[in-house]
Backbone as a chain_set.jsonl record, in Angstrom:
{"seq": "MSRDDFPLCEFEARRDAVRWHMSDAGLDWIIVTHPASIYWLTGSDAKSFISFQCLLISVAAKELRMIVRISELAELQDDAVVDDVIPWGFHQADDSADVFRGTIRMLGMDRQRVALEESVHYLGARDHVMIVECLGAALVQTSPSIVSHLRLAKSECELAHVRRAAAIADGALLAGLGLISIGRSE", "coords": {"N": [[9.78, -7.277, -15.175], [8.933, -10.423, -13.858], [7.163, -13.042, -12.168], [9.06, -14.957, -12.285], [11.508, -13.76, -12.149], [12.513, -13.444, -9.627], [13.021, -15.459, -6.699], [10.237, -17.104, -5.108], [10.293, -16.654, -2.361], [11.381, -14.106, -2.147], [9.328, -12.375, -3.038], [7.489, -13.034, -1.058], [8.815, -12.09, 1.224], [8.748, -9.348, 0.732], [5.983, -8.872, 0.827], [5.518, -9.618, 3.486], [6.946, -7.604, 4.795], [5.422, -5.359, 4.087], [3.026, -6.045, 5.366], [3.887, -6.047, 8.036], [4.418, -3.318, 8.448], [1.855, -2.351, 7.987], [0.477, -3.491, 10.158], [1.83, -2.24, 12.238], [0.926, 0.347, 11.802], [-1.7, 0.076, 12.422], [-3.502, -0.834, 10.503], [-5.929, -2.625, 8.558], [-6.22, -3.262, 5.894], [-4.63, -2.507, 2.77], [-4.787, -0.598, -0.146], [-3.296, -0.736, -3.165], [-2.263, 1.218, -5.841], [-0.284, 2.16, -7.531], [1.589, 1.353, -10.38], [4.349, 0.595, -10.227], [4.643, -0.223, -7.597], [2.835, -2.344, -7.499], [4.061, -4.004, -9.333], [6.474, -4.517, -7.957], [5.536, -5.984, -5.798], [4.225, -8.172, -6.94], [5.361, -8.962, -9.36], [4.084, -8.398, -11.66], [3.798, -6.846, -14.774], [1.664, -5.896, -16.115], [-0.326, -4.079, -18.439], [-2.485, -2.618, -17.58], [-2.519, -0.256, -16.182], [-3.434, 1.937, -17.478], [-6.067, 1.839, -17.206], [-8.492, 1.365, -14.571], [-6.984, -0.273, -11.888], [-6.137, -2.234, -9.058], [-4.358, -3.425, -6.202], [-5.124, -5.478, -3.533], [-4.307, -5.782, -0.235], [-4.316, -7.651, 2.654], [-3.803, -7.38, 6.152], [-4.118, -9.602, 7.661], [-4.555, -11.9, 6.074], [-2.847, -14.107, 3.828], [-3.276, -14.108, 1.104], [-3.142, -12.324, -1.985], [-5.126, -10.027, -3.664], [-6.26, -8.838, -6.789], [-7.725, -6.317, -8.682], [-8.525, -5.919, -11.983], [-8.77, -4.927, -15.463], [-10.433, -7.125, -17.728], [-8.874, -7.895, -19.918], [-6.325, -8.198, -18.973], [-6.256, -10.46, -17.487], [-5.273, -13.15, -18.198], [-2.509, -12.669, -18.488], [-1.783, -11.857, -15.89], [-2.41, -14.173, -14.437], [-0.572, -15.944, -15.529], [1.946, -14.752, -15.193], [2.413, -13.455, -12.772], [2.611, -13.085, -9.189], [-0.064, -13.483, -7.8], [-2.901, -14.191, -5.93], [-5.662, -14.101, -6.323], [-7.351, -12.981, -9.007], [-9.448, -10.475, -9.94], [-11.517, -9.743, -12.38], [-12.778, -7.006, -14.406], [-15.151, -5.793, -16.789], [-16.388, -7.713, -18.416], [-18.754, -7.532, -19.916], [-20.417, -4.945, -21.778], [-21.857, -3.552, -19.859], [-20.476, -3.982, -17.537], [-18.604, -2.469, -15.014], [-15.752, -0.969, -13.609], [-16.077, 0.285, -11.149], [-18.369, -0.929, -10.06], [-17.463, -3.56, -9.732], [-15.316, -3.128, -7.961], [-16.703, -2.046, -5.736], [-18.394, -4.228, -5.07], [-16.45, -6.158, -4.409], [-15.147, -4.957, -2.226], [-17.229, -4.91, -0.357], [-17.774, -7.681, -0.154], [-15.397, -8.58, 1.03], [-15.525, -7.258, 3.386], [-14.197, -4.906, 3.784], [-15.182, -2.36, 4.002], [-15.838, -2.062, 6.603], [-13.58, -1.991, 8.071], [-10.183, -0.891, 8.859], [-8.668, 0.953, 6.431], [-6.056, 1.728, 4.165], [-5.109, 3.824, 1.472], [-2.824, 3.643, -0.978], [-2.021, 6.057, -2.796], [-1.606, 7.023, -6.194], [-0.684, 9.599, -7.977], [-0.365, 9.859, -10.73], [-1.481, 7.567, -11.807], [-3.981, 6.991, -10.821], [-7.029, 7.865, -11.594], [-9.218, 10.755, -11.288], [-11.971, 10.115, -11.188], [-11.905, 7.428, -10.361], [-10.597, 7.711, -7.919], [-12.47, 9.217, -6.436], [-14.528, 7.337, -6.425], [-13.376, 5.25, -4.877], [-13.003, 6.564, -2.401], [-15.682, 7.255, -1.771], [-16.837, 4.701, -1.673], [-15.495, 3.424, 0.446], [-15.821, 5.164, 2.593], [-15.888, 5.974, 6.013], [-14.125, 3.965, 6.62], [-11.804, 4.366, 5.248], [-8.858, 5.372, 6.299], [-6.382, 6.416, 5.836], [-4.524, 8.055, 3.353], [-1.916, 7.912, 1.272], [1.317, 7.764, -0.33], [3.042, 6.086, 1.099], [3.846, 3.504, 2.521], [4.477, 1.122, 0.775], [5.967, 2.353, -1.291], [8.105, 3.454, 0.142], [9.292, 1.148, 1.187], [10.218, -0.002, -1.149], [12.509, 1.411, -1.685], [14.702, 0.429, -0.243], [16.969, -2.003, -1.05], [16.975, -5.531, -1.566], [19.125, -8.451, -1.158], [18.717, -10.078, -3.4], [17.707, -8.229, -5.258], [19.89, -6.483, -5.43], [21.75, -8.192, -6.597], [20.678, -8.409, -9.172], [20.967, -5.743, -9.99], [23.753, -5.489, -9.949], [24.423, -7.33, -11.952], [23.187, -6.126, -14.173], [24.703, -3.788, -14.247], [27.209, -4.841, -14.892], [26.698, -5.814, -17.473], [26.117, -3.389, -18.758], [28.584, -2.089, -18.436], [30.211, -3.775, -19.991], [29.054, -3.377, -22.523], [29.598, -0.654, -22.883], [32.426, -0.658, -22.944], [32.833, -2.253, -25.221], [31.682, -0.608, -27.151], [33.341, 1.669, -26.961], [35.672, 0.588, -27.933], [35.163, 0.448, -30.615], [34.741, 2.946, -31.68], [35.99, 5.831, -33.395], [37.674, 8.803, -34.477], [36.283, 10.173, -37.351], [35.153, 7.798, -38.206], [32.245, 6.178, -39.412], [28.86, 5.672, -38.224]], "CA": [[9.876, -8.257, -14.125], [7.848, -11.381, -13.754], [7.333, -13.847, -10.962], [10.222, -15.812, -12.484], [12.742, -12.986, -11.992], [12.96, -13.595, -8.248], [12.402, -16.619, -6.046], [8.984, -16.802, -4.416], [10.586, -16.14, -1.018], [11.616, -12.658, -2.269], [8.012, -11.731, -3.049], [6.891, -13.241, 0.26], [9.48, -11.175, 2.158], [8.213, -8.011, 0.453], [4.616, -8.843, 1.371], [5.624, -9.639, 4.945], [7.372, -6.264, 5.226], [4.245, -4.484, 3.967], [2.081, -6.406, 6.433], [4.439, -5.594, 9.313], [4.178, -1.871, 8.519], [0.41, -2.171, 8.13], [0.15, -3.818, 11.543], [2.389, -1.158, 13.054], [0.087, 1.537, 11.599], [-3.071, -0.236, 12.807], [-4.315, -0.981, 9.296], [-6.408, -3.957, 8.204], [-6.053, -3.428, 4.447], [-4.053, -1.422, 1.986], [-5.114, -0.644, -1.568], [-2.127, -0.242, -3.897], [-2.63, 1.557, -7.219], [0.867, 2.545, -8.351], [2.09, 0.185, -11.113], [5.67, 0.159, -9.766], [4.448, -0.95, -6.339], [2.196, -3.609, -7.863], [5.149, -4.728, -9.992], [7.407, -4.924, -6.92], [4.893, -6.964, -4.922], [3.657, -9.325, -7.649], [6.072, -9.284, -10.596], [3.221, -8.083, -12.8], [3.986, -5.61, -15.53], [0.468, -5.767, -16.957], [-0.474, -2.712, -18.953], [-3.79, -2.07, -17.222], [-2.437, 1.007, -15.451], [-4.173, 2.963, -18.214], [-7.434, 1.686, -16.719], [-8.488, 1.127, -13.128], [-6.465, -1.512, -11.327], [-5.64, -2.075, -7.693], [-3.944, -4.61, -5.472], [-5.696, -5.441, -2.192], [-3.471, -6.55, 0.684], [-4.851, -7.758, 4.009], [-2.788, -7.607, 7.171], [-4.381, -10.897, 8.284], [-4.564, -13.016, 5.121], [-1.672, -14.162, 2.951], [-3.657, -13.969, -0.296], [-3.208, -11.02, -2.637], [-6.214, -9.922, -4.642], [-6.046, -7.724, -7.696], [-8.831, -5.969, -9.568], [-7.975, -5.433, -13.254], [-9.652, -5.149, -16.613], [-10.394, -8.541, -18.132], [-7.823, -8.156, -20.909], [-5.072, -8.482, -18.264], [-6.454, -11.657, -16.671], [-4.359, -14.248, -18.539], [-1.127, -12.266, -18.191], [-1.588, -11.902, -14.443], [-2.425, -15.566, -13.993], [0.623, -16.624, -16.022], [3.228, -14.082, -14.992], [2.47, -12.668, -11.544], [2.329, -13.767, -7.934], [-1.341, -12.957, -7.309], [-3.726, -15.347, -5.588], [-7.028, -13.963, -6.818], [-7.492, -11.887, -9.97], [-10.864, -10.138, -10.064], [-11.599, -8.928, -13.598], [-13.962, -6.215, -14.737], [-15.263, -5.551, -18.219], [-16.899, -8.861, -19.167], [-19.792, -7.063, -20.828], [-20.468, -3.482, -21.852], [-22.419, -3.004, -18.625], [-19.55, -4.123, -16.418], [-17.893, -1.241, -14.689], [-14.761, -1.203, -12.56], [-16.618, 0.76, -9.871], [-19.272, -1.961, -9.54], [-16.638, -4.691, -9.304], [-14.61, -2.682, -6.76], [-17.696, -1.933, -4.666], [-18.783, -5.582, -4.678], [-15.305, -6.815, -3.776], [-14.957, -4.319, -0.92], [-18.308, -5.402, 0.525], [-17.576, -9.111, 0.059], [-14.263, -8.749, 1.942], [-15.786, -6.522, 4.624], [-13.237, -3.81, 3.914], [-15.891, -1.124, 4.337], [-16.019, -2.044, 8.054], [-12.258, -2.138, 8.667], [-9.299, 0.267, 8.673], [-8.074, 0.793, 5.102], [-5.201, 2.791, 3.627], [-5.014, 3.889, 0.014], [-1.546, 4.149, -1.477], [-2.409, 6.784, -4.0], [-0.66, 7.313, -7.254], [-1.226, 10.769, -8.659], [-0.343, 9.689, -12.179], [-2.143, 6.349, -12.272], [-5.315, 6.857, -10.248], [-7.833, 8.964, -12.113], [-10.108, 11.44, -10.344], [-13.217, 9.341, -11.064], [-11.634, 6.24, -9.556], [-10.293, 8.163, -6.563], [-13.752, 9.557, -5.805], [-15.234, 6.072, -6.234], [-12.766, 4.559, -3.74], [-13.315, 7.327, -1.189], [-17.112, 7.095, -1.484], [-17.113, 3.303, -1.361], [-14.94, 3.061, 1.747], [-16.338, 6.051, 3.636], [-15.086, 6.134, 7.229], [-13.113, 2.903, 6.689], [-10.566, 4.894, 4.665], [-8.234, 6.14, 7.379], [-5.089, 6.962, 5.429], [-4.201, 8.109, 1.926], [-0.549, 8.39, 1.059], [2.142, 6.811, -1.072], [4.176, 5.869, 1.984], [4.345, 2.2, 2.957], [5.143, 0.31, -0.254], [6.981, 3.132, -2.011], [9.293, 3.566, 0.987], [9.937, -0.165, 1.254], [10.892, -0.259, -2.428], [13.783, 2.133, -1.732], [15.759, -0.415, 0.317], [17.117, -3.161, -1.939], [17.331, -6.824, -0.986], [20.28, -9.085, -1.803], [18.294, -10.518, -4.746], [17.63, -7.048, -6.121], [21.256, -6.003, -5.651], [22.385, -9.101, -7.562], [20.197, -7.991, -10.498], [21.582, -4.446, -10.298], [25.162, -5.749, -10.27], [24.455, -7.997, -13.267], [22.866, -5.098, -15.169], [25.86, -2.894, -14.334], [28.262, -5.555, -15.625], [26.299, -5.812, -18.887], [26.292, -2.016, -19.253], [30.027, -1.845, -18.532], [30.698, -4.513, -21.161], [28.574, -2.692, -23.73], [30.352, 0.596, -23.0], [33.786, -0.981, -23.381], [32.76, -2.71, -26.615], [31.426, 0.579, -27.97], [34.54, 2.511, -26.982], [36.661, -0.074, -28.783], [34.77, 0.538, -32.019], [34.604, 4.318, -32.182], [37.202, 6.606, -33.65], [37.418, 10.027, -35.234], [36.077, 9.971, -38.775], [34.472, 6.528, -38.49], [30.788, 6.349, -39.438], [28.106, 4.816, -37.318]], "C": [[8.703, -9.209, -14.268], [8.092, -12.186, -12.491], [8.543, -14.758, -11.068], [11.548, -15.076, -12.288], [13.334, -13.094, -10.593], [12.356, -14.87, -7.683], [11.145, -16.178, -5.285], [9.238, -16.206, -3.034], [10.877, -14.636, -1.037], [10.293, -11.903, -2.253], [7.333, -11.871, -1.691], [7.506, -12.306, 1.293], [8.975, -9.743, 1.966], [6.812, -7.865, 1.039], [4.643, -8.802, 2.893], [6.037, -8.275, 5.485], [6.207, -5.28, 5.159], [3.282, -4.772, 5.108], [2.591, -5.967, 7.804], [4.171, -4.099, 9.491], [2.692, -1.558, 8.643], [-0.008, -2.415, 9.573], [0.618, -2.712, 12.478], [1.538, 0.111, 12.969], [-1.377, 1.29, 11.978], [-4.02, -0.385, 11.631], [-4.728, -2.434, 9.087], [-6.141, -4.277, 6.737], [-5.282, -2.245, 3.88], [-4.429, -1.669, 0.525], [-3.96, 0.019, -2.301], [-2.536, 0.008, -5.346], [-1.438, 1.89, -8.107], [1.444, 1.313, -9.048], [3.449, -0.313, -10.623], [5.57, -0.615, -8.453], [3.792, -2.304, -6.585], [3.237, -4.544, -8.481], [6.095, -5.325, -8.95], [6.823, -6.043, -6.057], [4.46, -8.243, -5.628], [4.474, -9.796, -8.847], [5.279, -8.932, -11.834], [3.632, -6.783, -13.467], [2.852, -5.461, -16.535], [0.244, -4.301, -17.298], [-1.765, -2.03, -18.509], [-3.713, -0.79, -16.402], [-3.107, 2.148, -16.207], [-5.655, 2.917, -17.87], [-7.351, 1.394, -15.225], [-7.939, -0.252, -12.803], [-6.047, -1.237, -9.894], [-5.312, -3.438, -7.107], [-4.457, -4.453, -4.051], [-4.876, -6.359, -1.293], [-4.084, -6.48, 2.072], [-3.699, -7.98, 4.982], [-2.914, -9.024, 7.738], [-4.264, -12.086, 7.34], [-3.344, -12.956, 4.214], [-2.009, -13.9, 1.49], [-3.603, -12.512, -0.755], [-4.327, -11.07, -3.655], [-5.948, -8.704, -5.506], [-7.257, -7.554, -8.591], [-8.227, -5.332, -10.814], [-9.007, -5.608, -14.362], [-9.407, -6.562, -17.144], [-9.274, -8.85, -19.122], [-6.472, -8.463, -20.264], [-5.111, -9.813, -17.515], [-5.422, -12.75, -16.954], [-2.916, -13.906, -18.195], [-0.846, -12.326, -16.695], [-1.546, -13.336, -13.93], [-1.14, -16.288, -14.381], [1.931, -16.034, -15.514], [3.343, -13.286, -13.697], [2.162, -13.545, -10.336], [1.106, -13.09, -7.318], [-2.247, -14.159, -7.082], [-5.113, -15.294, -6.206], [-7.101, -12.743, -7.731], [-8.983, -11.682, -10.206], [-11.011, -9.211, -11.266], [-12.874, -8.1, -13.675], [-13.96, -6.023, -16.247], [-15.725, -6.735, -19.035], [-17.878, -8.434, -20.253], [-19.754, -5.539, -20.846], [-20.93, -2.873, -20.532], [-21.458, -3.105, -17.443], [-18.728, -2.865, -16.238], [-16.927, -1.54, -13.551], [-15.283, -0.773, -11.197], [-17.539, -0.281, -9.249], [-18.485, -3.154, -9.002], [-15.884, -4.329, -8.024], [-15.563, -2.668, -5.566], [-18.104, -3.317, -4.149], [-17.676, -6.322, -3.95], [-15.077, -6.27, -2.376], [-15.993, -4.834, 0.074], [-18.113, -6.88, 0.854], [-16.469, -9.371, 1.088], [-14.471, -8.045, 3.279], [-14.853, -5.348, 4.842], [-13.903, -2.503, 4.313], [-16.173, -1.015, 5.834], [-14.682, -2.181, 8.787], [-11.436, -0.877, 8.406], [-8.471, 0.055, 7.405], [-7.214, 2.003, 4.751], [-5.22, 2.691, 2.108], [-3.66, 4.457, -0.338], [-1.835, 4.774, -2.824], [-1.245, 6.938, -4.965], [-1.259, 8.442, -8.073], [-1.341, 10.531, -10.159], [-1.172, 8.51, -12.673], [-3.517, 6.107, -11.669], [-6.113, 8.075, -10.669], [-8.772, 9.534, -11.062], [-11.388, 10.644, -10.12], [-13.013, 8.133, -10.157], [-11.31, 6.612, -8.111], [-11.577, 8.475, -5.806], [-14.529, 8.277, -5.499], [-14.695, 5.321, -5.023], [-13.145, 5.251, -2.437], [-14.782, 7.148, -0.805], [-17.442, 5.672, -1.044], [-16.649, 2.939, 0.051], [-15.462, 3.93, 2.885], [-15.37, 6.173, 4.8], [-14.018, 5.053, 7.378], [-11.769, 3.37, 6.133], [-9.925, 5.834, 5.673], [-6.921, 6.79, 6.98], [-4.992, 6.959, 3.915], [-2.812, 8.71, 1.794], [0.196, 7.37, 0.215], [3.268, 6.248, -0.218], [4.664, 4.438, 2.147], [5.126, 1.476, 1.858], [6.24, 1.099, -0.955], [8.243, 3.313, -1.174], [10.03, 2.229, 1.105], [10.714, -0.476, -0.023], [12.265, 0.405, -2.501], [14.948, 1.295, -1.214], [15.82, -1.707, -0.492], [17.537, -4.409, -1.167], [18.583, -7.364, -1.684], [19.932, -9.55, -3.219], [18.256, -9.343, -5.717], [19.021, -6.515, -6.435], [22.004, -6.897, -6.639], [21.953, -8.747, -8.985], [20.837, -6.669, -10.924], [23.045, -4.647, -10.688], [25.309, -6.404, -11.65], [24.176, -6.991, -14.379], [24.041, -4.143, -15.352], [26.997, -3.553, -15.113], [27.952, -5.6, -17.122], [26.512, -4.427, -19.491], [27.769, -1.681, -19.406], [30.621, -2.541, -19.756], [30.29, -3.847, -22.461], [29.342, -1.395, -23.956], [31.767, 0.326, -23.512], [33.808, -1.452, -24.834], [32.549, -1.524, -27.545], [32.647, 1.468, -28.075], [35.629, 1.912, -27.87], [36.368, 0.061, -30.269], [34.733, 1.962, -32.558], [35.974, 4.949, -32.419], [36.812, 7.828, -34.475], [37.315, 9.681, -36.714], [35.378, 8.671, -39.148], [32.958, 6.741, -38.447], [30.126, 5.387, -38.454], [27.803, 3.505, -37.986]], "O": [[7.627, -8.839, -14.739], [9.116, -12.022, -11.828], [9.012, -15.281, -10.057], [12.604, -15.709, -12.264], [14.527, -12.859, -10.402], [11.3, -15.313, -8.134], [11.021, -15.023, -4.879], [8.482, -15.346, -2.582], [10.641, -13.957, -0.037], [10.148, -10.91, -1.54], [6.677, -10.941, -1.223], [6.795, -11.782, 2.15], [8.797, -9.013, 2.94], [6.497, -6.856, 1.671], [3.891, -8.053, 3.518], [5.531, -7.838, 6.519], [6.025, -4.465, 6.063], [2.779, -3.847, 5.746], [1.797, -5.555, 8.649], [3.745, -3.665, 10.561], [2.31, -0.608, 9.326], [-0.763, -1.629, 10.145], [-0.102, -2.301, 13.388], [1.437, 0.862, 13.94], [-2.205, 2.195, 11.868], [-5.21, -0.094, 11.75], [-3.974, -3.356, 9.398], [-5.871, -5.425, 6.382], [-5.285, -1.145, 4.433], [-4.391, -2.799, 0.037], [-3.675, 1.197, -2.085], [-3.087, -0.876, -6.002], [-1.575, 1.9, -9.331], [1.757, 0.325, -8.384], [3.684, -1.521, -10.602], [6.33, -1.556, -8.226], [4.153, -3.296, -5.952], [3.273, -5.736, -8.174], [6.474, -6.493, -9.044], [7.545, -6.947, -5.636], [4.34, -9.289, -4.991], [4.293, -10.925, -9.304], [5.752, -9.145, -12.951], [3.793, -5.754, -12.811], [3.044, -4.972, -17.648], [0.59, -3.406, -16.527], [-2.1, -0.961, -19.021], [-4.746, -0.283, -15.966], [-3.327, 3.218, -15.638], [-6.408, 3.834, -18.198], [-6.263, 1.201, -14.683], [-8.367, -1.26, -13.364], [-5.647, -0.121, -9.563], [-5.904, -4.455, -7.466], [-4.25, -3.412, -3.428], [-4.762, -7.557, -1.55], [-4.34, -5.398, 2.602], [-2.738, -8.683, 4.671], [-1.938, -9.583, 8.237], [-3.905, -13.18, 7.776], [-2.868, -11.873, 3.873], [-1.136, -13.512, 0.714], [-3.967, -11.597, -0.017], [-4.459, -12.032, -4.411], [-5.475, -7.674, -5.026], [-7.752, -8.513, -9.183], [-7.509, -4.336, -10.726], [-9.985, -6.34, -14.214], [-8.312, -7.11, -17.019], [-8.778, -9.977, -19.15], [-5.564, -8.941, -20.944], [-4.095, -10.242, -16.966], [-4.763, -13.224, -16.028], [-2.181, -14.746, -17.675], [0.214, -12.795, -16.28], [-0.724, -13.665, -13.075], [-0.669, -17.152, -13.642], [2.929, -16.749, -15.414], [4.287, -12.512, -13.541], [1.537, -14.599, -10.451], [1.225, -12.241, -6.435], [-2.35, -15.039, -7.937], [-5.675, -16.327, -6.571], [-6.932, -11.611, -7.279], [-9.69, -12.601, -10.621], [-10.671, -8.031, -11.187], [-13.902, -8.445, -13.091], [-12.917, -6.081, -16.897], [-15.482, -6.774, -20.241], [-17.824, -8.93, -21.378], [-19.11, -4.925, -19.996], [-20.455, -1.809, -20.132], [-21.614, -2.387, -16.455], [-18.226, -2.283, -17.2], [-17.26, -2.288, -12.631], [-14.963, -1.403, -10.189], [-17.497, -0.496, -8.037], [-18.806, -3.691, -7.942], [-15.818, -5.139, -7.099], [-15.252, -3.219, -4.51], [-18.153, -3.546, -2.94], [-17.935, -7.036, -2.981], [-14.841, -7.035, -1.441], [-15.662, -5.156, 1.215], [-18.268, -7.287, 2.005], [-16.588, -10.272, 1.918], [-13.675, -8.219, 4.202], [-14.73, -4.848, 5.96], [-13.26, -1.631, 4.899], [-16.688, 0.004, 6.292], [-14.656, -2.456, 9.987], [-11.925, 0.082, 7.809], [-7.682, -0.886, 7.31], [-7.592, 3.147, 5.004], [-5.333, 1.604, 1.543], [-3.369, 5.615, -0.039], [-1.885, 4.098, -3.851], [-0.076, 6.974, -4.581], [-2.243, 8.242, -8.785], [-2.312, 10.956, -10.785], [-1.53, 8.463, -13.85], [-4.156, 5.103, -11.985], [-5.902, 9.178, -10.165], [-9.082, 8.876, -10.068], [-11.843, 10.512, -8.984], [-13.841, 7.848, -9.293], [-11.705, 5.905, -7.184], [-11.751, 8.045, -4.666], [-15.122, 8.153, -4.427], [-15.475, 4.807, -4.221], [-13.56, 4.597, -1.48], [-15.091, 6.914, 0.363], [-18.246, 5.474, -0.134], [-17.346, 2.22, 0.767], [-15.536, 3.474, 4.026], [-14.184, 6.441, 4.609], [-13.097, 5.208, 8.18], [-10.722, 2.837, 6.5], [-10.392, 6.954, 5.877], [-6.4, 7.631, 7.713], [-5.339, 5.972, 3.267], [-2.573, 9.862, 2.157], [-0.255, 6.234, 0.067], [4.345, 5.957, -0.739], [5.848, 4.19, 1.916], [6.326, 1.244, 2.01], [7.327, 0.572, -1.189], [9.345, 3.326, -1.723], [11.26, 2.196, 1.121], [11.75, -1.139, 0.023], [13.101, -0.006, -3.306], [16.07, 1.438, -1.7], [14.823, -2.421, -0.601], [18.345, -4.345, -0.241], [19.039, -6.802, -2.679], [20.75, -9.432, -4.131], [18.715, -9.448, -6.854], [19.302, -6.137, -7.572], [22.805, -6.405, -7.434], [22.77, -8.78, -9.905], [21.206, -6.5, -12.087], [23.521, -4.042, -11.649], [26.213, -6.066, -12.413], [24.849, -7.001, -15.409], [24.344, -3.733, -16.472], [27.672, -2.895, -15.905], [28.853, -5.44, -17.946], [27.025, -4.302, -20.602], [28.167, -1.06, -20.392], [31.438, -1.96, -20.471], [31.085, -3.761, -23.396], [29.697, -1.071, -25.089], [32.244, 1.012, -24.416], [34.706, -1.085, -25.591], [33.168, -1.445, -28.607], [32.96, 1.969, -29.155], [36.412, 2.639, -28.482], [37.246, -0.188, -31.096], [34.698, 2.161, -33.773], [36.958, 4.643, -31.745], [35.745, 7.867, -35.089], [38.167, 8.977, -37.256], [35.044, 8.474, -40.316], [32.45, 7.41, -37.548], [30.734, 4.449, -37.94], [27.17, 2.637, -37.385]]}, "num_chains": 1, "name": "protein.A"}
């Protein structure tokens, strides 16, 4: 997926739904780490899930901020709906923890109510500990609930893509069935 796969209003509707649920839960921020949730919200399929990355969503501001390794910067700027990409790894000394810590302080997230949408497979223990220590008492919820649950209900745009994919698969199956027969080689 990329930002070109859906109209901008689709991504905005997804963000609005997340913000509505955040407001309902009394949250100021949510930190999203699961690549599928980041993909759903931004269109980004950047490969930085092998390193620390997170999407920061405020209930009050429309801008999305994403912390990623610098090698993903150009791809995110060109192919995702993200307002502010905050890279780490400029120099050997740059560390994702330092960039995360600085960003959290700059945004005042350490003094607000923050949820962490954890991803067991994509958030390493070191990064999890770093997030928990950095946020302290501001971290009020850790779960994969808000975005992952919203992704389960498909919009009309998503259903149109599913129907198109199904039609392509059906056509391929019929073409394949028309070519196979007993004793015929591949």
